[in-house]
Each structure stands twice: as C-alpha cells, then as structure tokens.
Amino acid sequence: MNKPIRTKAITGAALILAASAVLTACGGEDTSSTDTKAKNAPNTKAVAVKDPLVATFDGGLYVLDGESLKLANTVELPGFNRLNPAGDDSHVIVSTDAGFRVLNAAEQSFTGVEYKGAKPGHVVRHAGKTVLFTDGTGEVNVFDPDDLEGGKKPQGRTYTSAEPHHGVAIELSNGELLSTLGTEEKRTGALVLDKKNKELQRNEKCPGVHGEAAAKGEAIGIGCEDGILIYKDGKFTKVDAPDDYGRIGNQSGSDVSPILLGDYKTDPEAELERPTRISLINTETAKLRLVDLGTSYSFRSLGRGPGGEALVLGTNGTLHVIDPETGKVGKKIPVVGAWQEPLDWQQARPTLFVRDHIAYVSEPGKRKLHAVDIESGKKVTSVTLPKSTNELSGIVAGH
C-alpha cells in the first residue's frame, strides 16, 4: 500500500500510505482507533459477493459488489483503518491500531487471522507472496495468500529489522528478501537477505527511503529523497533525481512495463507540497523522466492499467492515462469534481483503485463511488453511499 510522506528532509518519514499504503499501499504513523472489536452490522446476513470492493468510512467498512457497486454489507470497525489486497480472490488486509487483520471480503467478515503490532505499515504483493511490515516493531511477515483460505494463520517467513522504522519489504521469486534500513529518526536504504535471512548486500545511498514497486523483469524500485534505488539481477543501481531534493515516495509498477510511475516533490520545507509533476523511471536504462500534468495529485492518485498504462487522478477531477514509454498523456477522463488535497494525510480525498481494465474512483465530498473503463474512457457506473469513504481497495488475485 502506499502512503503519504511528509516533505521534511529525513524526518519526512510519516506516511502514506498507505493508507499504502499501496500501491501501492502502506500504513500510517498513527493508525489510532479507540476500539479494535469489529462485527458485521446487526441483523444482516452476508451473501457472497463477486470481486468485492472494500471502502473505509468513519466507523467501519463498506463491502461492495465489484460490478454493480451495490453495497453488500457493512462491517463495523471504529477508528482510522487502512486497506490493501491480500493477494487472493477473497481477502483484504485491514490495518488497525493493533495490527493487521484479515477480512474475508467475499463473505464480508473478519477471519481470526491477525498479525499484531503497533503501527502496521506497508502491504506488498509480489511473486505469489504477501509481505507485511510492522513499523512499530520492525517485524516482517511473509506468507502465501492462498493459505488464508479456511481462516487459519498461514505458516510463513519472518524477519525483524535491526531497528523499528517506517519501512517496507518485498520477497523476490528466488526467495531473496529486500527490506528497508533505518530508525524512527532516519531511514537510509535497503538490504537484501537470502532465504535464511543472511545478509547478501546493502545500499545506504537512499535517504528517506519510502515505498516500493516492482517492474517487468522483477526490477524493484524504492523511493529516495534524491531519486530512486533499483534492485535488479542481484545488484543495486541508484537513479539520481535532477534536483538536489527530488523526492519519490510513492510508486506504482506493472509486470508488463519496465517503467515505474512515481510521484515527485522538490520542496523539503513545505508543510504539504502539491506537485504537478510525476516521475517515470525506466528500470532497464536507469533513466528518469519528469512529466508535468498541469494539475496536482495525492499519494492515493497513482495506478497502472492492464497494458502498463500509467494512471494519475488529478485534483482537476480528471484521470490521466499516460504512455510510460513516451510520457505523453493519451486520454484525459473526467471522473469527479475538482478537489484539493487536505493537509492531514488521514483525511479523505478522492482515491484511485485499479483492477484489470476498471478504475474505481471515490468522491468523498459527494459520498459517491465511480467505475471507469480505462480502455473506452467511459464511466461504467456510479453509486451514492450512506457515508463518505476514505480508503478504497478490493481483492486482487495473482501477483
């Protein structure tokens, strides 16, 4: 999951993210809630939903049908919560104040599976594995999402960082584990471990490391305050930003494109920078291209289409469909009204979630949720929900 980042140098560890968040996804620095008990709304009986979506609101979760967007059920859950796909065809990972919890979105109920720990952060899906990073403990949990079936906690790999920090980890197809390095005060880069968690190598030339994304050929990018660090074929490569401070903190990748989509911020002193440029990082040539969209966006604005299209939801209410190879905007699809990113990253704002050829976009100000066909550029359907939503996610099988 991806999450937002503060724009202060080094100390800007605070999140996205996720809320990811994450694509990316990631967890917040403060996911405080007053009560971790959750239950289905009283007097309702869940009926299995196909390709469910899940949205958070103040007081719980909405589970919606992925095609009609019809509200299937409400799951009560107080506090600020975050969402990420678990990686199979039924489950979603919910980040609460007490840790990660597993929601069976198809059945609209929580399973008994929990990964407890303060400040649950990024959730990463890659190469058939799902990786959870708990910021408050530095603990990494890796499991096969298919093992969530049956409601039992999967047997999986664990690793604990040298110091707790707002981090992220990803397991590669060969069993290597890439995990970030840092403390609560300062984050510096990443290390790579073998299957037995023995360190193979590290790179500490990535100040303020935040977020990750995987590109075609299993090239992994992690964001820095001065560019991006790429791990591919067993070695690290640093791609420098054109500015002394050029922060890439949230990224989105595609298995069919060697190019990563990232945000791009240049003001380390801003309380909240509202950038208009995005970054496109070619992991094959180690080149970085900046594209000015003429509109700002937020950490919940980035996504990828089925053909590798780079997608950015602008504050002008338009979904920009960008060719990652050329940086040219091919389509501009009006989806929601104009909006402005709030100062507090936990506050609601239009959020983009992409699955196959459909882009789902929330419009909290109007309590609406829209589905847009990326290929045709047409809005497929829209619904109005009982309350304004914040985070938006759903099931995404295969990764």
XYZ file of C-alpha atoms in Angstrom:
399
model
C 0.000 0.000 0.000
C 1.251 3.438 -0.401
C 1.078 6.273 1.989
C 1.817 9.914 2.105
C 5.076 11.311 3.156
C 5.940 14.434 4.939
C 8.118 16.598 2.834
C 10.620 17.466 5.543
C 14.029 16.031 4.760
C 14.860 12.779 6.538
C 12.201 13.354 9.193
C 9.565 13.142 6.477
C 9.034 9.557 7.327
C 5.477 9.929 8.019
C 3.356 8.121 5.901
C 1.281 7.381 3.039
C 0.137 5.006 2.760
C -0.584 3.506 2.533
C -3.410 4.386 3.729
C -0.324 2.431 1.173
C -0.023 2.025 1.654
C -0.021 0.821 -1.775
C 0.144 0.724 -4.150
C 0.909 0.523 -3.663
C -0.019 0.519 -0.225
C 1.358 1.350 3.452
C 0.290 2.037 6.948
C 0.132 5.294 8.788
C 2.369 6.573 11.507
C -0.709 6.879 13.663
C -3.478 4.416 12.935
C -5.094 5.073 16.291
C -8.560 3.811 16.991
C -10.444 3.523 20.236
C -11.747 0.017 19.789
C -10.449 -2.927 17.805
C -13.576 -5.037 18.071
C -15.305 -5.498 14.751
C -18.514 -7.181 13.781
C -20.957 -7.331 10.940
C -23.745 -4.813 11.105
C -26.550 -6.252 13.229
C -29.492 -8.030 11.646
C -27.734 -8.534 8.326
C -26.761 -11.777 6.686
C -23.841 -11.669 4.305
C -24.362 -13.039 0.817
C -21.191 -13.924 -1.083
C -20.057 -11.082 -3.326
C -18.136 -11.494 -6.566
C -14.944 -9.449 -6.972
C -15.703 -7.347 -3.895
C -14.502 -3.832 -3.242
C -13.930 -2.520 0.267
C -14.050 1.108 1.370
C -13.416 2.589 4.795
C -15.638 5.159 6.451
C -15.739 6.706 9.900
C -16.978 3.725 11.878
C -16.336 0.758 9.653
C -16.031 -0.811 6.241
C -18.349 -0.986 3.279
C -18.197 -4.145 1.175
C -19.484 -3.623 -2.354
C -20.145 -5.747 -5.412
C -17.299 -5.198 -7.859
C -19.556 -4.990 -10.910
C -22.695 -3.183 -9.790
C -21.040 -1.277 -6.901
C -24.089 -2.247 -4.859
C -23.489 -2.079 -1.104
C -23.498 -5.691 0.064
C -22.767 -5.249 3.741
C -21.358 -3.000 6.424
C -18.686 -4.210 8.834
C -18.332 -2.128 11.982
C -14.788 -1.143 12.904
C -14.089 2.062 14.868
C -11.061 4.256 14.248
C -8.847 5.063 11.290
C -8.220 1.917 9.246
C -6.300 1.161 6.072
C -6.819 -1.343 3.264
C -4.766 -3.485 0.887
C -5.485 -6.543 -1.263
C -4.282 -9.741 0.389
C -3.384 -11.288 -2.967
C -6.059 -13.957 -3.415
C -9.645 -13.931 -4.648
C -11.311 -13.457 -1.266
C -9.316 -11.463 1.269
C -8.298 -7.902 2.097
C -5.732 -6.825 4.694
C -7.040 -4.222 7.137
C -4.557 -2.175 9.159
C -5.886 -1.207 12.587
C -4.268 0.353 15.651
C -3.465 -3.123 16.984
C -2.008 -4.609 13.830
C -3.012 -6.275 10.577
C -6.326 -8.119 10.392
C -7.633 -10.295 7.573
C -11.093 -9.621 6.167
C -12.809 -12.208 4.014
C -14.294 -9.639 1.660
C -16.251 -12.222 -0.298
C -18.075 -13.261 2.890
C -17.913 -9.767 4.457
C -16.498 -10.861 7.787
C -13.190 -10.914 9.608
C -11.332 -14.189 9.892
C -9.406 -14.946 13.058
C -6.092 -14.181 11.378
C -4.175 -11.272 12.906
C -0.602 -10.004 12.854
C -0.438 -7.895 15.975
C 1.929 -4.972 16.392
C 1.997 -1.196 16.665
C 1.829 0.917 13.517
C 1.091 -1.665 10.809
C 2.572 -0.295 7.598
C 3.098 -1.387 4.012
C 1.499 -4.465 2.491
C 3.296 -5.758 -0.621
C 2.151 -8.436 -3.061
C 4.724 -9.967 -5.398
C 5.731 -13.348 -6.856
C 2.937 -15.232 -5.106
C 3.793 -13.878 -1.660
C 2.336 -11.171 0.545
C 4.652 -9.232 2.839
C 3.586 -7.195 5.872
C 5.842 -4.605 7.509
C 5.004 -3.504 11.061
C 6.589 -0.098 11.640
C 6.393 -0.145 15.435
C 8.362 -3.366 15.779
C 10.283 -3.637 12.511
C 8.807 -7.103 12.033
C 8.325 -8.526 8.545
C 5.858 -11.345 7.867
C 5.791 -13.220 4.550
C 3.096 -15.696 3.553
C 1.305 -17.269 0.605
C -2.121 -15.571 0.423
C -3.722 -18.783 -0.817
C -3.025 -20.188 2.654
C -5.532 -17.742 4.139
C -8.312 -19.996 2.918
C -10.027 -21.671 5.838
C -9.408 -18.813 8.245
C -6.152 -20.127 9.659
C -2.959 -18.132 10.028
C -0.503 -19.157 7.286
C 2.872 -20.622 8.073
C 5.379 -18.150 6.743
C 8.733 -16.461 6.911
C 9.547 -13.799 9.487
C 12.326 -11.251 9.822
C 12.884 -8.444 12.291
C 14.666 -5.258 11.263
C 17.627 -4.057 13.332
C 15.554 -1.001 14.336
C 11.824 -0.270 14.118
C 11.067 2.273 11.389
C 8.520 3.185 8.757
C 9.649 0.605 6.249
C 8.723 -1.829 3.551
C 9.844 -5.273 2.403
C 9.326 -7.484 -0.638
C 10.216 -11.109 -1.344
C 11.517 -11.926 -4.817
C 10.753 -15.051 -6.809
C 14.157 -16.564 -5.900
C 13.444 -16.220 -2.183
C 15.564 -13.126 -1.595
C 14.037 -10.600 0.769
C 14.611 -6.892 0.203
C 13.891 -4.813 3.291
C 14.491 -1.179 4.175
C 17.090 0.123 6.629
C 16.521 2.844 9.169
C 15.440 4.019 12.592
C 12.450 6.030 13.754
C 14.504 9.186 13.136
C 16.344 8.375 9.928
C 15.958 5.968 7.006
C 18.938 5.279 4.780
C 18.422 2.493 2.245
C 17.845 -1.240 1.946
C 19.440 -4.638 2.390
C 18.899 -7.983 0.672
C 18.720 -11.282 2.562
C 18.889 -14.862 1.344
C 16.253 -17.486 2.166
C 17.759 -17.975 5.625
C 17.777 -14.224 6.337
C 21.535 -13.963 5.899
C 22.539 -10.576 4.512
C 23.785 -10.646 0.930
C 24.271 -6.939 0.336
C 23.032 -3.471 1.226
C 22.872 0.037 -0.140
C 22.597 3.062 2.148
C 22.544 5.751 -0.522
C 18.803 6.253 -0.381
C 17.980 8.924 2.202
C 14.411 8.956 3.466
C 13.658 5.639 1.760
C 9.919 5.165 1.290
C 7.677 2.868 -0.707
C 8.347 0.236 -3.343
C 7.116 -1.027 -6.678
C 8.027 -3.911 -8.978
C 8.501 -3.551 -12.725
C 8.799 -6.033 -15.586
C 11.768 -8.347 -15.165
C 11.438 -8.168 -11.373
C 13.161 -4.830 -11.079
C 12.332 -3.393 -7.664
C 12.320 0.341 -7.077
C 12.363 2.027 -3.674
C 11.928 5.758 -3.363
C 14.536 8.183 -2.007
C 14.680 11.903 -1.251
C 17.123 12.305 -4.134
C 15.823 9.831 -6.699
C 15.143 6.121 -6.642
C 17.097 2.958 -5.852
C 16.631 -0.035 -8.160
C 17.425 -3.640 -7.273
C 17.637 -5.943 -10.287
C 19.583 -9.085 -11.164
C 21.320 -9.126 -7.816
C 22.614 -5.561 -7.725
C 21.569 -2.067 -6.703
C 21.543 0.899 -9.083
C 20.858 4.456 -7.942
C 18.937 6.739 -10.302
C 19.534 10.330 -9.248
C 16.826 12.970 -9.341
C 17.553 16.077 -11.435
C 17.115 18.189 -8.277
C 19.197 18.071 -5.086
C 15.966 17.297 -3.279
C 13.769 15.269 -5.610
C 11.624 13.002 -3.518
C 9.969 9.902 -4.932
C 7.988 8.452 -2.054
C 5.092 6.643 -3.701
C 5.392 4.366 -6.703
C 3.255 2.099 -8.867
C 4.596 -0.728 -11.007
C 3.402 -3.135 -13.688
C 4.546 -6.635 -14.618
C 4.246 -5.723 -18.316
C 6.247 -2.491 -18.203
C 9.893 -1.851 -17.248
C 8.921 1.690 -16.265
C 7.848 2.674 -12.769
C 5.426 5.500 -12.057
C 6.305 7.723 -9.118
C 5.361 10.988 -7.509
C 7.918 13.832 -7.391
C 8.395 16.532 -4.751
C 11.088 19.210 -4.582
C 10.333 21.330 -1.503
C 11.738 19.822 1.719
C 10.278 22.653 3.796
C 6.676 22.504 2.575
C 4.003 21.582 5.095
C 2.245 19.926 2.192
C 3.626 20.116 -1.317
C 1.072 19.752 -4.082
C 3.250 18.685 -7.030
C 2.137 18.769 -10.647
C 4.980 16.626 -11.990
C 5.169 12.830 -11.865
C 8.248 10.674 -12.441
C 8.685 7.794 -14.891
C 11.711 5.615 -14.103
C 12.992 3.208 -16.758
C 14.484 0.269 -14.844
C 16.263 -1.033 -17.958
C 18.120 2.182 -18.809
C 18.196 3.705 -15.305
C 16.795 6.936 -16.725
C 14.257 9.203 -15.035
C 11.734 11.336 -16.914
C 9.554 14.050 -15.369
C 6.128 14.836 -16.797
C 4.153 17.934 -15.827
C 0.431 17.154 -15.805
C -0.637 20.712 -15.159
C -2.621 19.584 -12.125
C -1.662 18.330 -8.682
C -2.470 14.903 -7.247
C -2.105 12.973 -3.985
C -0.482 9.786 -2.739
C -3.748 7.956 -3.458
C -3.760 9.073 -7.101
C -1.339 6.608 -8.721
C -2.180 3.358 -10.511
C -1.438 1.163 -13.526
C -3.650 -0.175 -16.280
C -3.643 -3.731 -17.703
C -1.320 -2.718 -20.545
C 1.086 -0.917 -18.233
C -0.573 2.467 -18.692
C 0.409 4.970 -16.037
C -2.689 6.369 -14.354
C -2.866 9.551 -12.298
C -6.006 11.048 -10.781
C -5.558 14.819 -10.782
C -7.091 17.374 -8.439
C -8.858 18.740 -11.535
C -11.048 15.632 -11.296
C -9.521 14.010 -14.372
C -7.940 10.572 -14.711
C -4.812 10.919 -16.848
C -3.840 7.871 -18.914
C -0.139 8.174 -19.712
C 2.100 6.215 -22.086
C 5.036 5.306 -19.795
C 7.418 4.969 -22.738
C 6.879 8.477 -24.103
C 5.391 10.305 -21.134
C 2.529 11.550 -23.300
C -0.986 11.766 -21.904
C -3.200 9.703 -24.199
C -6.558 10.151 -22.503
C -7.998 12.607 -20.021
C -11.101 11.080 -18.481
C -13.324 13.362 -16.357
C -14.407 11.369 -13.292
C -15.029 13.569 -10.245
C -15.332 17.243 -9.413
C -12.268 19.382 -8.736
C -10.758 18.801 -5.290
C -7.812 19.823 -3.126
C -5.550 17.547 -1.129
C -6.153 18.098 2.609
C -3.239 18.941 4.911
C -3.843 15.901 7.122
C -2.965 12.721 5.229
C -5.591 10.763 7.155
C -8.383 12.983 5.857
C -10.448 11.696 2.956
C -9.755 12.666 -0.635
C -10.655 11.082 -4.000
C -8.875 7.737 -4.185
C -7.919 5.569 -7.160
C -8.037 1.762 -7.104
C -7.387 -0.146 -10.340
C -8.322 -3.725 -11.141
C -7.929 -5.094 -14.648
C -9.379 -2.512 -17.077
C -11.579 -0.778 -14.495
C -10.515 2.261 -12.481
C -12.549 2.756 -9.332
C -12.572 6.327 -8.012
C -14.135 7.554 -4.798
C -15.634 11.027 -4.406
C -15.947 11.568 -0.636
C -17.425 15.060 -0.911
C -20.484 13.613 -2.642
C -20.427 10.169 -0.959
C -20.010 8.659 -4.422
C -18.021 5.825 -5.963
C -17.413 5.586 -9.715
C -16.236 2.818 -12.038
C -14.460 3.865 -15.243
C -13.426 1.696 -18.176
C -9.811 2.662 -18.882
C -9.891 1.422 -22.468
C -13.067 3.177 -23.596
C -12.681 6.150 -21.265
C -16.327 5.877 -20.276
C -17.868 5.850 -16.815
C -19.468 2.444 -16.341
C -21.458 3.064 -13.189
C -21.717 5.266 -10.111
C -23.320 4.833 -6.693
C -24.023 7.019 -3.680
C -23.073 5.525 -0.308
C -24.556 6.217 3.139
C -21.385 7.940 4.368
C -18.262 9.471 2.846
C -15.479 6.973 2.320
C -11.746 7.331 2.818
C -9.628 4.373 1.667
C -10.621 2.141 -1.237
C -9.327 -1.303 -2.157
C -10.523 -4.788 -3.106
C -9.500 -8.303 -3.879
C -6.718 -8.744 -6.439
C -5.828 -12.352 -7.139
C -2.466 -13.271 -8.601
C 0.655 -11.148 -8.291
